[in-house]
Amino acid sequence: MSSPEIASLSWGQMKVKGCSTTYKDCKVWPGGSRTWDWRETGTNHSPGVQPADLEEVVKKGAETVVIGRGMSEALQVPPSTVDYLKKNGIDVLVLQTEKAVEEYNALAARGVRVGGVFHSTC
């Protein structure tokens, strides 16, 4: 199962190819995507992305995970989150969201089992 292309990104809006939903923040993995609702795990800009935010993406088979920290990189990614991924044998890239989407799409186009979480505002 391939990772879906992120078709468009603008402030507060993301579209994933093959999905009719417009996301503000989203999770993407090989074979699917959904809204990334921070309330599910108590995520906030600080301390930032938690391992719990990434468990679903990992369980769905991502071998590389791209984290988009927002347009102005306001979303933090603590070392414990990066460590969680590395301990599970997963490559991780932490980037500003526009760069993260570019990198994610490039990996997906090469057939990498890539997943990600992307914050589309600040």
Backbone as numpy.savetxt, mean C-alpha at the origin, in Angstrom:
# Nx Ny Nz CAx CAy CAz Cx Cy Cz
-2.05 -15.26 -9.81 -2.89 -14.08 -9.81 -2.00 -12.84 -9.81
-2.26 -11.91 -10.72 -1.41 -10.73 -10.83 -1.92 -9.59 -9.95
-1.02 -8.67 -9.68 -1.37 -7.48 -8.90 -2.00 -6.45 -9.82
-3.14 -5.87 -9.42 -3.82 -4.92 -10.31 -3.06 -3.59 -10.41
-3.13 -3.00 -11.58 -2.50 -1.70 -11.81 -3.28 -0.61 -11.08
-2.58 0.35 -10.53 -3.23 1.53 -10.00 -3.38 2.48 -11.19
-4.64 2.72 -11.58 -4.94 3.43 -12.81 -4.76 4.94 -12.69
-5.06 5.49 -11.51 -4.92 6.94 -11.35 -4.75 7.30 -9.88
-4.09 8.44 -9.67 -3.86 8.98 -8.33 -3.94 10.49 -8.41
-4.75 11.07 -7.55 -4.75 12.52 -7.35 -5.06 12.74 -5.87
-4.95 13.98 -5.42 -5.16 14.27 -3.99 -6.52 13.72 -3.53
-6.47 12.75 -2.61 -7.69 12.20 -2.02 -8.43 11.18 -2.87
-7.87 10.79 -4.03 -8.55 9.83 -4.90 -7.58 8.89 -5.59
-7.92 7.62 -5.53 -7.15 6.58 -6.22 -8.12 5.65 -6.92
-7.75 5.22 -8.12 -8.54 4.24 -8.86 -7.64 3.05 -9.18
-8.19 1.85 -8.99 -7.48 0.61 -9.30 -8.15 0.00 -10.53
-7.33 -0.39 -11.49 -7.86 -0.97 -12.73 -8.74 -2.18 -12.42
-9.91 -2.21 -13.05 -10.83 -3.33 -12.86 -11.74 -3.19 -11.66
-11.66 -2.05 -10.96 -12.49 -1.82 -9.77 -13.24 -0.50 -9.96
-14.53 -0.51 -9.68 -15.35 0.69 -9.89 -15.27 1.67 -8.71
-14.72 1.24 -7.59 -14.64 2.09 -6.41 -13.53 3.12 -6.55
-13.78 4.33 -6.08 -12.73 5.34 -5.94 -12.31 5.33 -4.48
-11.03 5.15 -4.24 -10.51 5.06 -2.87 -9.89 6.39 -2.44
-9.92 6.66 -1.15 -9.11 7.74 -0.58 -7.75 7.12 -0.21
-7.79 6.10 0.60 -6.61 5.31 0.95 -6.94 3.88 0.56
-5.97 3.14 0.05 -6.31 1.77 -0.37 -5.22 0.77 -0.07
-5.67 -0.48 0.01 -4.80 -1.65 0.10 -4.93 -2.38 -1.23
-3.81 -2.87 -1.74 -3.80 -3.60 -3.01 -2.93 -4.83 -2.82
-3.32 -5.94 -3.45 -2.57 -7.19 -3.34 -2.79 -7.99 -4.62
-2.03 -9.07 -4.81 -2.26 -9.90 -6.00 -3.71 -10.37 -6.05
-4.43 -9.89 -7.07 -5.81 -10.31 -7.25 -6.87 -9.39 -6.69
-6.51 -8.29 -6.03 -7.57 -7.45 -5.49 -7.14 -6.17 -4.83
-8.16 -5.46 -4.32 -7.94 -4.19 -3.62 -9.17 -3.89 -2.76
-8.99 -2.99 -1.82 -10.11 -2.50 -1.02 -9.71 -1.21 -0.34
-10.69 -0.55 0.25 -10.44 0.67 1.03 -9.54 0.33 2.22
-8.58 1.19 2.49 -7.75 1.08 3.69 -8.38 1.99 4.73
-9.13 1.41 5.66 -9.82 2.15 6.71 -8.94 2.15 7.96
-8.34 3.27 8.24 -7.42 3.38 9.38 -8.08 3.04 10.71
-9.39 3.23 10.80 -10.09 2.97 12.07 -10.02 1.50 12.46
-9.85 0.61 11.48 -9.80 -0.83 11.78 -8.66 -1.18 12.73
-7.54 -0.45 12.62 -6.36 -0.78 13.43 -5.91 0.38 14.32
-6.67 1.47 14.31 -6.29 2.62 15.12 -5.10 3.38 14.55
-4.88 3.25 13.26 -3.76 3.93 12.61 -3.99 5.43 12.59
-2.91 6.17 12.74 -2.93 7.62 12.64 -1.63 8.04 11.98
-1.50 9.31 11.62 -0.27 9.77 10.97 0.96 9.42 11.80
0.80 9.51 13.12 1.86 9.12 14.04 1.22 8.26 15.12
1.70 7.09 15.43 2.98 6.51 15.01 2.99 5.96 13.58
1.84 5.91 12.92 1.85 5.53 11.51 1.38 4.12 11.22
1.87 3.59 10.10 1.46 2.28 9.59 1.87 1.19 10.56
0.89 0.37 10.96 1.12 -0.71 11.92 1.24 -2.05 11.18
1.93 -3.03 11.77 1.93 -4.36 11.16 0.51 -4.86 10.86
-0.45 -4.55 11.73 -1.84 -4.98 11.51 -2.42 -4.42 10.21
-1.93 -3.26 9.77 -2.40 -2.68 8.51 -1.95 -3.51 7.31
-0.88 -4.27 7.49 -0.27 -5.00 6.38 -0.54 -6.50 6.39
-1.09 -7.02 7.49 -1.32 -8.46 7.61 -2.15 -9.01 6.46
-3.22 -8.32 6.09 -4.09 -8.79 5.02 -3.33 -8.86 3.69
-2.54 -7.85 3.39 -1.77 -7.80 2.14 -0.77 -8.96 2.10
-0.14 -9.23 3.25 0.81 -10.34 3.35 0.09 -11.68 3.16
-1.04 -11.85 3.84 -1.80 -13.11 3.75 -2.32 -13.37 2.35
-2.54 -12.31 1.57 -3.05 -12.46 0.21 -1.93 -12.74 -0.79
-0.70 -12.92 -0.30 0.37 -13.41 -1.16 1.37 -12.40 -1.70
1.38 -11.19 -1.17 2.37 -10.21 -1.63 3.77 -10.62 -1.18
4.71 -10.59 -2.11 6.12 -10.89 -1.80 6.93 -9.62 -1.65
6.40 -8.52 -2.19 6.97 -7.18 -2.02 5.81 -6.28 -1.61
6.06 -5.39 -0.65 5.03 -4.45 -0.20 5.56 -3.03 -0.36
4.73 -2.19 -0.98 5.05 -0.78 -1.17 4.13 0.03 -0.25
4.72 0.91 0.54 3.96 1.76 1.45 4.05 3.19 0.95
2.88 3.78 0.65 2.81 5.18 0.24 2.50 6.05 1.44
3.43 6.93 1.79 3.33 7.72 3.02 2.50 8.99 2.89
1.88 9.21 1.74 1.10 10.42 1.52 1.82 11.37 0.60
1.08 12.35 0.09 1.63 13.31 -0.87 2.74 14.16 -0.25
2.60 14.47 1.04 3.61 15.26 1.75 4.38 14.42 2.76
4.22 13.10 2.67 4.90 12.13 3.54 4.60 12.36 5.03
3.33 12.71 5.32 2.93 12.93 6.72 2.73 11.62 7.48
2.45 10.53 6.76 2.20 9.24 7.40 3.53 8.58 7.76
3.68 8.29 9.03 4.92 7.68 9.52 4.92 6.16 9.29
6.11 5.58 9.22 6.27 4.13 9.14 7.35 3.75 10.16
6.93 3.25 11.33 7.91 2.92 12.36 8.78 1.72 11.97
10.00 1.66 12.52 10.89 0.53 12.22 10.26 -0.83 12.52
9.38 -0.91 13.52 8.75 -2.19 13.87 7.90 -2.72 12.71
7.32 -1.83 11.92 6.50 -2.24 10.78 7.39 -2.80 9.67
8.50 -2.13 9.39 9.45 -2.62 8.39 10.03 -3.96 8.85
10.36 -4.07 10.13 10.89 -5.32 10.68 9.89 -6.46 10.53
8.61 -6.19 10.78 7.56 -7.21 10.63 7.60 -7.79 9.21
7.68 -6.93 8.22 7.69 -7.40 6.83 8.96 -8.19 6.54
10.11 -7.67 6.94 11.39 -8.34 6.66 11.44 -9.71 7.35
10.91 -9.81 8.57 10.90 -11.09 9.28 10.02 -12.12 8.57
9.05 -11.64 7.78 8.20 -12.53 7.00 8.74 -12.76 5.59
9.99 -12.33 5.35 10.64 -12.55 4.06 10.10 -11.68 2.94
9.55 -10.53 3.30 8.93 -9.64 2.31 9.79 -8.41 2.10
10.05 -8.10 0.83 10.75 -6.87 0.49 9.81 -5.70 0.73
10.35 -4.57 1.19 9.51 -3.42 1.49 10.13 -2.14 0.94
9.27 -1.31 0.37 9.65 0.02 -0.11 8.74 1.02 0.56
9.32 2.07 1.14 8.57 3.12 1.81 8.86 4.42 1.05
7.83 4.98 0.41 8.03 6.12 -0.47 6.90 7.13 -0.36
7.14 8.33 -0.86 6.10 9.32 -1.05 5.07 8.68 -1.99
3.79 8.96 -1.82 2.75 8.18 -2.50 2.85 8.19 -4.03
3.13 9.33 -4.64 3.24 9.33 -6.11 4.36 8.41 -6.58
5.49 8.47 -5.89 6.63 7.60 -6.22 6.28 6.14 -5.91
5.55 5.93 -4.80 5.16 4.58 -4.40 4.26 3.93 -5.46
3.31 4.70 -6.00 2.41 4.18 -7.03 3.19 3.85 -8.30
4.13 4.72 -8.69 4.97 4.45 -9.87 5.74 3.14 -9.68
6.35 2.99 -8.52 7.15 1.79 -8.24 6.27 0.54 -8.19
5.12 0.65 -7.51 4.18 -0.46 -7.43 3.77 -0.90 -8.84
3.35 0.06 -9.69 2.91 -0.29 -11.04 4.03 -0.91 -11.86
5.25 -0.43 -11.70 6.40 -1.01 -12.43 6.63 -2.45 -12.00
6.55 -2.71 -10.69 6.71 -4.08 -10.18 5.58 -4.98 -10.68
4.35 -4.48 -10.61 3.20 -5.27 -11.07 3.32 -5.60 -12.56
3.78 -4.64 -13.35 3.93 -4.85 -14.80 4.98 -5.92 -15.10
5.96 -6.07 -14.19 7.00 -7.11 -14.36 6.55 -8.46 -13.82
5.32 -8.53 -13.28 4.81 -9.80 -12.78 5.17 -10.11 -11.34
5.73 -9.14 -10.63 6.06 -9.33 -9.21 4.75 -9.41 -8.42
4.72 -10.31 -7.44 3.55 -10.42 -6.55 3.66 -9.29 -5.51
3.23 -8.11 -5.95 3.39 -6.91 -5.14 2.05 -6.50 -4.54
2.14 -5.99 -3.32 0.99 -5.43 -2.64 1.36 -4.07 -2.09
0.39 -3.37 -1.55 0.73 -2.08 -0.98 -0.41 -1.47 -0.20
-0.03 -0.45 0.56 -0.98 0.41 1.24 -0.60 1.84 0.86
-1.61 2.61 0.47 -1.35 3.94 -0.06 -2.26 4.98 0.58
-1.65 6.07 1.04 -2.35 7.21 1.63 -2.34 8.31 0.58
-3.53 8.79 0.15 -3.58 9.70 -0.99 -3.69 11.18 -0.65
-3.66 11.52 0.63 -3.64 12.93 0.98 -2.32 13.21 1.72
-2.31 14.19 2.57 -1.11 14.64 3.29 -0.06 13.56 3.45
